[in-house]
C-alpha positions as a Python dict, from the first residue, in 0.01 Angstrom:
ca = {
    (1, 'M'): (0, 0, 0),
    (2, 'F'): (109, 354, -65),
    (3, 'D'): (63, 653, 162),
    (4, 'I'): (-145, 940, 29),
    (5, 'Q'): (120, 1171, 172),
    (6, 'D'): (389, 1002, -36),
    (7, 'T'): (438, 1229, -338),
    (8, 'R'): (556, 930, -542),
    (9, 'A'): (198, 799, -529),
    (10, 'F'): (47, 1107, -701),
    (11, 'P'): (125, 1001, -1061),
    (12, 'L'): (-33, 662, -994),
    (13, 'L'): (-342, 826, -841),
    (14, 'I'): (-373, 1055, -1141),
    (15, 'L'): (-351, 760, -1381),
    (16, 'I'): (-614, 566, -1185),
    (17, 'S'): (-844, 870, -1188),
    (18, 'I'): (-799, 921, -1561),
    (19, 'F'): (-873, 556, -1643),
    (20, 'S'): (-1176, 558, -1411),
    (21, 'L'): (-1308, 871, -1582),
    (22, 'I'): (-1253, 719, -1928),
    (23, 'S'): (-1436, 402, -1824),
    (24, 'F'): (-1724, 608, -1683),
    (25, 'L'): (-1751, 821, -1997),
    (26, 'N'): (-1738, 517, -2224),
    (27, 'A'): (-2022, 359, -2028),
    (28, 'Q'): (-2250, 662, -2080),
    (29, 'P'): (-2485, 651, -2379),
    (30, 'N'): (-2423, 909, -2650),
    (31, 'Y'): (-2712, 1149, -2710),
    (32, 'D'): (-2782, 1225, -3078),
    (33, 'Y'): (-3098, 1430, -3126),
    (34, 'H'): (-3453, 1492, -3006),
    (35, 'L'): (-3784, 1629, -3135),
    (36, 'C'): (-4051, 1788, -2916),
    (37, 'Q'): (-4401, 1846, -3052),
    (38, 'G'): (-4744, 1945, -2931),
    (39, 'Q'): (-4649, 2210, -2675),
    (40, 'D'): (-4919, 2250, -2412),
    (41, 'G'): (-4893, 2508, -2137),
    (42, 'D'): (-5164, 2331, -1939),
    (43, 'R'): (-4949, 2020, -1906),
    (44, 'A'): (-4772, 2163, -1601),
    (45, 'N'): (-5107, 2197, -1424),
    (46, 'S'): (-5230, 1847, -1509),
    (47, 'N'): (-5141, 1492, -1409),
    (48, 'F'): (-4965, 1437, -1741),
    (49, 'E'): (-4619, 1493, -1593),
    (50, 'T'): (-4674, 1248, -1309),
    (51, 'N'): (-4829, 985, -1535),
    (52, 'L'): (-4550, 1023, -1791),
    (53, 'S'): (-4283, 983, -1526),
    (54, 'S'): (-4450, 668, -1394),
    (55, 'L'): (-4481, 522, -1742),
    (56, 'L'): (-4119, 595, -1835),
    (57, 'D'): (-3993, 451, -1506),
    (58, 'S'): (-4185, 132, -1575),
    (59, 'L'): (-4062, 122, -1933),
    (60, 'S'): (-3699, 174, -1828),
    (61, 'S'): (-3715, -123, -1595),
    (62, 'K'): (-3810, -347, -1889),
    (63, 'A'): (-3492, -254, -2077),
    (64, 'S'): (-3285, -480, -1854),
    (65, 'L'): (-3483, -770, -2002),
    (66, 'Y'): (-3601, -670, -2349),
    (67, 'N'): (-3454, -495, -2651),
    (68, 'F'): (-3796, -349, -2737),
    (69, 'Y'): (-4103, -269, -2530),
    (70, 'N'): (-4416, -59, -2560),
    (71, 'D'): (-4678, 28, -2301),
    (72, 'S'): (-4943, 285, -2211),
    (73, 'F'): (-5074, 445, -1895),
    (74, 'N'): (-5362, 690, -1850),
    (75, 'Q'): (-5380, 789, -2218),
    (76, 'I'): (-5001, 821, -2259),
    (77, 'Y'): (-4827, 585, -2500),
    (78, 'S'): (-4456, 513, -2509),
    (79, 'L'): (-4203, 271, -2652),
    (80, 'Y'): (-3829, 222, -2667),
    (81, 'Q'): (-3612, 32, -2911),
    (82, 'C'): (-3248, -55, -2853),
    (83, 'R'): (-3009, -119, -3137),
    (84, 'G'): (-3023, -484, -3233),
    (85, 'D'): (-2657, -556, -3160),
    (86, 'V'): (-2636, -420, -2803),
    (87, 'N'): (-2682, -632, -2491),
    (88, 'T'): (-2947, -573, -2226),
    (89, 'T'): (-2703, -397, -1992),
    (90, 'T'): (-2623, -136, -2256),
    (91, 'C'): (-2990, -119, -2350),
    (92, 'H'): (-3100, -54, -1993),
    (93, 'T'): (-2839, 218, -1943),
    (94, 'C'): (-2939, 388, -2267),
    (95, 'V'): (-3315, 375, -2210),
    (96, 'K'): (-3277, 502, -1855),
    (97, 'A'): (-3079, 803, -1980),
    (98, 'A'): (-3327, 859, -2263),
    (99, 'A'): (-3623, 854, -2024),
    (100, 'Q'): (-3457, 1115, -1804),
    (101, 'Q'): (-3346, 1345, -2085),
    (102, 'I'): (-3667, 1337, -2284),
    (103, 'Q'): (-3852, 1475, -1982),
    (104, 'E'): (-3590, 1745, -1933),
    (105, 'R'): (-3563, 1847, -2298),
    (106, 'C'): (-3935, 1827, -2383),
    (107, 'Q'): (-4111, 1981, -2084),
    (108, 'F'): (-4472, 2079, -2160),
    (109, 'N'): (-4475, 1874, -2483),
    (110, 'K'): (-4728, 1596, -2525),
    (111, 'T'): (-4536, 1424, -2805),
    (112, 'A'): (-4161, 1369, -2813),
    (113, 'I'): (-3890, 1141, -2943),
    (114, 'I'): (-3522, 1113, -2852),
    (115, 'W'): (-3238, 925, -3021),
    (116, 'F'): (-2919, 797, -2863),
    (117, 'D'): (-2641, 600, -3027),
    (118, 'S'): (-2774, 274, -2882),
    (119, 'C'): (-3148, 337, -2842),
    (120, 'M'): (-3447, 556, -2913),
    (121, 'L'): (-3750, 640, -2701),
    (122, 'R'): (-4075, 818, -2779),
    (123, 'Y'): (-4406, 904, -2614),
    (124, 'S'): (-4732, 1069, -2712),
    (125, 'N'): (-5078, 1143, -2580),
    (126, 'E'): (-5213, 971, -2894),
    (127, 'D'): (-5187, 599, -2964),
    (128, 'F'): (-4917, 550, -3230),
    (129, 'F'): (-4848, 179, -3173),
    (130, 'G'): (-4834, -9, -3501),
    (131, 'I'): (-4866, 306, -3713),
    (132, 'P'): (-4553, 354, -3926),
    (133, 'E'): (-4402, 704, -3923),
    (134, 'T'): (-4190, 736, -4236),
    (135, 'Y'): (-4068, 1094, -4207),
    (136, 'T'): (-3701, 1170, -4142),
    (137, 'G'): (-3638, 1279, -3784),
    (138, 'Y'): (-3277, 1382, -3837),
    (139, 'L'): (-2968, 1325, -4050),
    (140, 'M'): (-2614, 1294, -3918),
    (141, 'W'): (-2302, 1250, -4129),
    (142, 'N'): (-1924, 1254, -4118),
    (143, 'N'): (-1801, 1603, -4210),
    (144, 'K'): (-1521, 1456, -4420),
    (145, 'N'): (-1602, 1372, -4781),
    (146, 'S'): (-1468, 1065, -4958),
    (147, 'T'): (-1140, 1109, -5143),
    (148, 'E'): (-960, 925, -5418),
    (149, 'S'): (-812, 691, -5157),
    (150, 'S'): (-1145, 624, -4985),
    (151, 'P'): (-1445, 450, -5142),
    (152, 'R'): (-1742, 637, -5284),
    (153, 'L'): (-2081, 557, -5140),
    (154, 'D'): (-2248, 481, -5471),
    (155, 'V'): (-2001, 208, -5566),
    (156, 'G'): (-1991, -36, -5276),
    (157, 'A'): (-2208, 88, -4992),
    (158, 'L'): (-2538, 115, -5173),
    (159, 'A'): (-2527, -255, -5255),
    (160, 'L'): (-2470, -331, -4885),
    (161, 'I'): (-2745, -98, -4763),
    (162, 'Y'): (-2999, -225, -5016),
    (163, 'K'): (-2920, -582, -4911),
    (164, 'L'): (-2983, -494, -4546),
    (165, 'V'): (-3304, -308, -4631),
    (166, 'E'): (-3428, -626, -4795),
    (167, 'E'): (-3322, -851, -4506),
    (168, 'A'): (-3439, -652, -4202),
    (169, 'P'): (-3817, -656, -4263),
    (170, 'N'): (-3810, -1034, -4294),
    (171, 'S'): (-3608, -1096, -3977),
    (172, 'E'): (-3770, -1174, -3643),
    (173, 'R'): (-3619, -865, -3479),
    (174, 'M'): (-3670, -629, -3776),
    (175, 'F'): (-3294, -574, -3778),
    (176, 'A'): (-2996, -644, -4005),
    (177, 'M'): (-2625, -556, -3997),
    (178, 'D'): (-2331, -664, -4208),
    (179, 'E'): (-1997, -563, -4353),
    (180, 'G'): (-1891, -540, -4713),
    (181, 'V'): (-1600, -438, -4930),
    (182, 'A'): (-1589, -119, -5132),
    (183, 'L'): (-1598, -225, -5495),
    (184, 'D'): (-1360, 48, -5611),
    (185, 'N'): (-1115, -4, -5325),
    (186, 'S'): (-1104, -362, -5200),
    (187, 'S'): (-876, -270, -4910),
    (188, 'W'): (-1162, -78, -4744),
    (189, 'N'): (-1426, -254, -4535),
    (190, 'I'): (-1764, -86, -4505),
    (191, 'Y'): (-2034, -145, -4244),
    (192, 'G'): (-2411, -102, -4241),
    (193, 'L'): (-2702, -142, -4000),
    (194, 'V'): (-3077, -97, -4050),
    (195, 'Q'): (-3362, -147, -3806),
    (196, 'C'): (-3735, -92, -3760),
    (197, 'T'): (-3933, -62, -3438),
    (198, 'R'): (-4103, -391, -3368),
    (199, 'D'): (-4454, -251, -3333),
    (200, 'I'): (-4489, -222, -3712),
    (201, 'N'): (-4519, -511, -3956),
    (202, 'N'): (-4269, -623, -4217),
    (203, 'V'): (-4442, -446, -4506),
    (204, 'S'): (-4444, -115, -4319),
    (205, 'C'): (-4082, -171, -4219),
    (206, 'N'): (-3979, -208, -4582),
    (207, 'V'): (-4174, 103, -4686),
    (208, 'C'): (-4017, 305, -4402),
    (209, 'L'): (-3660, 203, -4486),
    (210, 'V'): (-3702, 263, -4859),
    (211, 'K'): (-3844, 610, -4794),
    (212, 'L'): (-3554, 704, -4567),
    (213, 'L'): (-3310, 582, -4833),
    (214, 'K'): (-3420, 868, -5058),
    (215, 'N'): (-3230, 1110, -4830),
    (216, 'I'): (-2897, 970, -4950),
    (217, 'E'): (-2911, 1165, -5276),
    (218, 'Q'): (-2951, 1495, -5090),
    (219, 'C'): (-2704, 1455, -4808),
    (220, 'C'): (-2473, 1164, -4812),
    (221, 'R'): (-2336, 1036, -5141),
    (222, 'E'): (-1987, 1176, -5083),
    (223, 'R'): (-1980, 1122, -4706),
    (224, 'L'): (-1761, 870, -4527),
    (225, 'G'): (-2046, 781, -4291),
    (226, 'W'): (-2404, 880, -4210),
    (227, 'R'): (-2716, 805, -4008),
    (228, 'I'): (-3075, 860, -4122),
    (229, 'M'): (-3314, 836, -3829),
    (230, 'G'): (-3693, 822, -3817),
    (231, 'P'): (-3949, 734, -3549),
    (232, 'S'): (-4019, 390, -3697),
    (233, 'C'): (-3690, 298, -3867),
    (234, 'H'): (-3331, 405, -3920),
    (235, 'L'): (-3024, 336, -4136),
    (236, 'R'): (-2654, 375, -4064),
    (237, 'Y'): (-2341, 340, -4277),
    (238, 'E'): (-1978, 378, -4167),
    (239, 'Q'): (-1629, 295, -4292),
    (240, 'T'): (-1522, 196, -3942),
    (241, 'L'): (-1674, -84, -3736),
    (242, 'F'): (-1938, 69, -3506),
    (243, 'Y'): (-2154, -228, -3402),
    (244, 'Q'): (-2102, -537, -3189),
    (245, 'Q'): (-2014, -819, -3427),
    (246, 'S'): (-2163, -1087, -3202),
    (247, 'P'): (-2546, -1073, -3194),
    (248, 'A'): (-2691, -937, -2872),
    (249, 'N'): (-2814, -1198, -2627),
    (250, 'Q'): (-3193, -1203, -2606),
    (251, 'P'): (-3396, -1333, -2309),
    (252, 'M'): (-3479, -1701, -2356),
    (253, 'P'): (-3743, -1923, -2192),
    (254, 'T'): (-3628, -2104, -1878),
    (255, 'S'): (-3675, -2434, -2058),
    (256, 'G'): (-3478, -2511, -2368),
    (257, 'E'): (-3775, -2686, -2522),
    (258, 'K'): (-4019, -2511, -2751),
    (259, 'T'): (-4374, -2574, -2644),
    (260, 'R'): (-4651, -2661, -2886),
    (261, 'E'): (-4786, -2314, -2825),
    (262, 'D'): (-4452, -2148, -2912),
    (263, 'I'): (-4451, -2321, -3249),
    (264, 'L'): (-4812, -2233, -3325),
    (265, 'F'): (-4765, -1866, -3240),
    (266, 'K'): (-4421, -1801, -3386),
    (267, 'D'): (-4576, -1597, -3672),
    (268, 'L'): (-4804, -1396, -3443),
    (269, 'K'): (-4597, -1292, -3143),
    (270, 'R'): (-4453, -981, -3304),
    (271, 'P'): (-4722, -709, -3318),
    (272, 'T'): (-4845, -681, -3673),
    (273, 'G'): (-4918, -314, -3649),
    (274, 'K'): (-5148, -135, -3887),
    (275, 'T'): (-5176, -305, -4223),
    (276, 'K'): (-5354, -219, -4546),
    (277, 'F'): (-5478, -496, -4774),
    (278, 'R'): (-5572, -464, -5141),
    (279, 'E'): (-5694, -708, -5401),
    (280, 'G'): (-5791, -669, -5763),
    (281, 'N'): (-6144, -563, -5860),
    (282, 'M'): (-6266, -543, -5502),
    (283, 'Q'): (-6554, -309, -5575),
    (284, 'A'): (-6691, -550, -5836),
    (285, 'R'): (-6689, -833, -5582),
    (286, 'G'): (-6839, -629, -5300),
    (287, 'E'): (-6512, -610, -5107),
    (288, 'E'): (-6415, -316, -4893),
    (289, 'D'): (-6127, -117, -5039),
    (290, 'S'): (-5899, -154, -4738),
    (291, 'G'): (-5859, -325, -4404),
    (292, 'E'): (-5668, -256, -4085),
    (293, 'M'): (-5542, -488, -3815),
    (294, 'Y'): (-5391, -377, -3487),
    (295, 'Y'): (-5197, -537, -3208),
    (296, 'F'): (-5387, -443, -2890),
    (297, 'N'): (-5224, -409, -2550),
    (298, 'L'): (-5383, -624, -2281),
    (299, 'T'): (-5437, -312, -2068),
    (300, 'T'): (-5649, -157, -2344),
    (301, 'I'): (-5868, -468, -2371),
    (302, 'L'): (-5907, -505, -1995),
    (303, 'T'): (-6024, -144, -1973),
    (304, 'A'): (-6257, -184, -2270),
    (305, 'T'): (-6426, -497, -2129),
    (306, 'N'): (-6425, -382, -1766),
    (307, 'N'): (-6184, -663, -1675),
    (308, 'F'): (-6391, -921, -1867),
    (309, 'S'): (-6695, -841, -1659),
    (310, 'E'): (-6985, -1088, -1666),
    (311, 'A'): (-7207, -792, -1753),
    (312, 'N'): (-7008, -753, -2076),
    (313, 'K'): (-7025, -1119, -2170),
    (314, 'L'): (-7202, -1178, -2502),
    (315, 'G'): (-7181, -1554, -2520),
    (316, 'Q'): (-6972, -1868, -2499),
    (317, 'G'): (-6832, -2087, -2776),
    (318, 'G'): (-6592, -2376, -2816),
    (319, 'F'): (-6309, -2123, -2843),
    (320, 'G'): (-6404, -1950, -2519),
    (321, 'P'): (-6619, -1657, -2400),
    (322, 'V'): (-6693, -1347, -2607),
    (323, 'Y'): (-6715, -1002, -2445),
    (324, 'K'): (-6840, -664, -2555),
    (325, 'G'): (-6594, -378, -2512),
    (326, 'T'): (-6569, -6, -2575),
    (327, 'L'): (-6239, 154, -2679),
    (328, 'P'): (-6136, 501, -2551),
    (329, 'N'): (-6255, 657, -2879),
    (330, 'G'): (-6604, 513, -2825),
    (331, 'K'): (-6575, 234, -3082),
    (332, 'E'): (-6753, -84, -2976),
    (333, 'I'): (-6572, -416, -3017),
    (334, 'A'): (-6627, -786, -2954),
    (335, 'V'): (-6341, -973, -2783),
    (336, 'K'): (-6294, -1349, -2811),
    (337, 'R'): (-6095, -1485, -2519),
    (338, 'L'): (-5919, -1818, -2558),
    (339, 'S'): (-6018, -2054, -2281),
    (340, 'A'): (-5723, -2224, -2110),
    (341, 'K'): (-5934, -2541, -2100),
    (342, 'S'): (-5996, -2541, -2475),
    (343, 'G'): (-5800, -2831, -2625),
    (344, 'Q'): (-5848, -2713, -2981),
    (345, 'G'): (-5848, -2342, -2906),
    (346, 'I'): (-5478, -2269, -2960),
    (347, 'E'): (-5471, -2411, -3310),
    (348, 'E'): (-5803, -2245, -3394),
    (349, 'F'): (-5682, -1910, -3261),
    (350, 'R'): (-5379, -1910, -3488),
    (351, 'N'): (-5578, -2041, -3781),
    (352, 'E'): (-5841, -1771, -3744),
    (353, 'V'): (-5585, -1490, -3746),
    (354, 'M'): (-5386, -1632, -4036),
    (355, 'V'): (-5700, -1692, -4244),
    (356, 'I'): (-5915, -1387, -4182),
    (357, 'V'): (-5628, -1137, -4200),
    (358, 'K'): (-5608, -1222, -4570),
    (359, 'L'): (-5981, -1166, -4632),
    (360, 'Q'): (-6178, -846, -4682),
    (361, 'H'): (-6545, -860, -4781),
    (362, 'K'): (-6858, -685, -4661),
    (363, 'N'): (-7021, -1020, -4577),
    (364, 'L'): (-6731, -1144, -4363),
    (365, 'V'): (-6688, -1027, -4006),
    (366, 'R'): (-6393, -794, -3974),
    (367, 'L'): (-6098, -880, -3750),
    (368, 'L'): (-5969, -556, -3599),
    (369, 'G'): (-5669, -709, -3422),
    (370, 'Y'): (-5542, -948, -3161),
    (371, 'C'): (-5346, -966, -2837),
    (372, 'I'): (-5099, -1226, -2712),
    (373, 'E'): (-4971, -1128, -2371),
    (374, 'G'): (-4881, -1364, -2089),
    (375, 'D'): (-5147, -1635, -2075),
    (376, 'E'): (-5403, -1423, -2258),
    (377, 'K'): (-5481, -1485, -2624),
    (378, 'L'): (-5750, -1255, -2759),
    (379, 'L'): (-5915, -1176, -3091),
    (380, 'V'): (-6077, -835, -3138),
    (381, 'Y'): (-6365, -805, -3387),
    (382, 'E'): (-6604, -536, -3501),
    (383, 'Y'): (-6913, -541, -3279),
    (384, 'M'): (-7238, -669, -3431),
    (385, 'A'): (-7532, -500, -3256),
    (386, 'N'): (-7789, -763, -3359),
    (387, 'T'): (-7574, -1055, -3245),
    (388, 'S'): (-7620, -1375, -3447),
    (389, 'L'): (-7883, -1511, -3682),
    (390, 'D'): (-7984, -1793, -3447),
    (391, 'A'): (-8098, -1534, -3191),
    (392, 'F'): (-8372, -1438, -3439),
    (393, 'L'): (-8452, -1774, -3596),
    (394, 'F'): (-8515, -1957, -3269),
    (395, 'D'): (-8684, -1677, -3076),
    (396, 'P'): (-9059, -1665, -3149),
    (397, 'T'): (-9075, -1291, -3082),
    (398, 'K'): (-8765, -1186, -3277),
    (399, 'A'): (-8845, -1423, -3562),
    (400, 'K'): (-9138, -1198, -3652),
    (401, 'Q'): (-8889, -926, -3747),
    (402, 'L'): (-8757, -1149, -4026),
    (403, 'D'): (-9007, -1092, -4303),
    (404, 'W'): (-8938, -1256, -4638),
    (405, 'P'): (-8751, -959, -4795),
    (406, 'K'): (-8513, -954, -4495),
    (407, 'R'): (-8469, -1330, -4506),
    (408, 'A'): (-8392, -1313, -4879),
    (409, 'A'): (-8138, -1034, -4818),
    (410, 'I'): (-7969, -1238, -4544),
    (411, 'I'): (-7957, -1549, -4764),
    (412, 'G'): (-7811, -1344, -5050),
    (413, 'G'): (-7546, -1190, -4824),
    (414, 'I'): (-7439, -1530, -4692),
    (415, 'A'): (-7420, -1662, -5048),
    (416, 'R'): (-7203, -1367, -5158),
    (417, 'G'): (-6970, -1426, -4864),
    (418, 'L'): (-6936, -1796, -4951),
    (419, 'L'): (-6882, -1718, -5319),
    (420, 'Y'): (-6597, -1487, -5223),
    (421, 'L'): (-6441, -1752, -4998),
    (422, 'H'): (-6475, -2031, -5255),
    (423, 'E'): (-6406, -1852, -5582),
    (424, 'D'): (-6311, -1485, -5567),
    (425, 'S'): (-6062, -1444, -5281),
    (426, 'R'): (-5688, -1466, -5324),
    (427, 'L'): (-5707, -1789, -5122),
    (428, 'K'): (-5971, -2057, -5158),
    (429, 'I'): (-6128, -2098, -4811),
    (430, 'I'): (-6367, -2371, -4697),
    (431, 'H'): (-6535, -2253, -4375),
    (432, 'R'): (-6636, -2601, -4247),
    (433, 'D'): (-6856, -2471, -3963),
    (434, 'L'): (-7124, -2252, -4119),
    (435, 'K'): (-7435, -2235, -3901),
    (436, 'A'): (-7681, -1975, -3780),
    (437, 'S'): (-7477, -1889, -3470),
    (438, 'N'): (-7175, -1812, -3692),
    (439, 'V'): (-7368, -1561, -3904),
    (440, 'L'): (-7364, -1221, -3733),
    (441, 'L'): (-7599, -931, -3810),
    (442, 'D'): (-7505, -563, -3807),
    (443, 'D'): (-7730, -264, -3732),
    (444, 'D'): (-7894, -292, -4074),
    (445, 'M'): (-7937, -671, -4051),
    (446, 'N'): (-7660, -731, -4305),
    (447, 'P'): (-7514, -1081, -4252),
    (448, 'K'): (-7144, -1139, -4184),
    (449, 'I'): (-6989, -1484, -4169),
    (450, 'S'): (-6770, -1536, -3860),
    (451, 'D'): (-6563, -1796, -3675),
    (452, 'F'): (-6286, -1915, -3907),
    (453, 'G'): (-6115, -2129, -3644),
    (454, 'T'): (-6178, -2452, -3833),
    (455, 'A'): (-6152, -2306, -4184),
    (456, 'R'): (-5935, -2482, -4440),
    (457, 'I'): (-5717, -2312, -4703),
    (458, 'F'): (-5700, -2475, -5047),
    (459, 'G'): (-5455, -2415, -5330),
    (460, 'S'): (-5582, -2230, -5635),
    (461, 'N'): (-5627, -2552, -5835),
    (462, 'Q'): (-5700, -2786, -5544),
    (463, 'I'): (-6050, -2938, -5530),
    (464, 'E'): (-6018, -3193, -5247),
    (465, 'A'): (-5825, -3262, -4926),
    (466, 'S'): (-5815, -3503, -4632),
    (467, 'T'): (-5889, -3407, -4272),
    (468, 'N'): (-5726, -3538, -3955),
    (469, 'R'): (-6022, -3480, -3723),
    (470, 'I'): (-6396, -3431, -3743),
    (471, 'V'): (-6501, -3066, -3737),
    (472, 'G'): (-6796, -2858, -3846),
    (473, 'T'): (-7172, -2867, -3828),
    (474, 'L'): (-7425, -3084, -4014),
}
């Protein structure tokens, strides 16, 4: 041991202090940029500040476990996304700093976003989950231009970036990174990274990245490195290695085995976000011109259904109970809740999402979205005020409302829905369980076919198939 009074120890103390300071500084996340919108002077006099702080504290705690997380609290919505190559320790440090700084830099703003080198975080008083934001938040580039001895962007790097833009939307984590070689200078390695927030779907991810790519022409062709950042996606290119070459460790289940449920839901666990669907000649076939599907937070559904109150219960099927709900905007919904005791329910849940998400027709019930969170597996549909056809057919009083013109209209609507499923849709669908209780009626008594849990998809030229178990209604 050395004595603090021994002057020979001072140089060593100075070196220790310098190295400690360097280690501390290296551990701190690097702030890049922020945007504050929706200034509201009344925010200081409301509970918004307290609610936001609580939400961001909760969100920050998740960063020690997850690379991405979104949540809401009292009409405030927030998410964070860490860079796909960083570990959870770096992610947690970054998100914690982002949560603190976004409140300091964007006081009295009800919408804000902040970018760090290793993460981004945003919040808003409006629900933005699953809605792709394709505008450019900020550009950052190396002030030095390429020279004769350094590679030009348009020769080698564009090929690398375009490759990553193609790969990322199709990856589980909406993320891709790789290195390449400059085509006009093979001694130079180049590096790229692209990523989308995981609340949007793969189609929206691709659109977002391609739109941000258009900035290259304006800012970055001659630059040695650049970043193009948006709320829903970002791109980065450098001529020095800037990412961790080993993939970041992600939380894994305690058991090494994949359960039957894991396999069935592998295509559904990432929120699908807001998706538009289009098919040819939809107006001629009676199809709606677009459809939307959302990933709903469990908190939103619990609030809408009053915690699955018995008073909100509409009925019970083989899948599980169905509840009426009301979203914050006043829209009424019907929520199917998978029963834990349902032996066939898991397969039917997945089948229903995968089938009906591809279908849009005015005589098919519309799937608004779904939720998979913890043990809960929920399907969210448009609400049909007149419930199902069987409620009228088998009720002597209500049956009187079905005069022959109405019955003919209902029969025609069901037939049009079946014709679409069998002949006119992109996929050939055999429902296999069509009955009065699976025909729902809207306010105007228009019929809509529902419950596609046992439906079967056929190839375009396929006319027969074998079944493994008995399903359906005779």
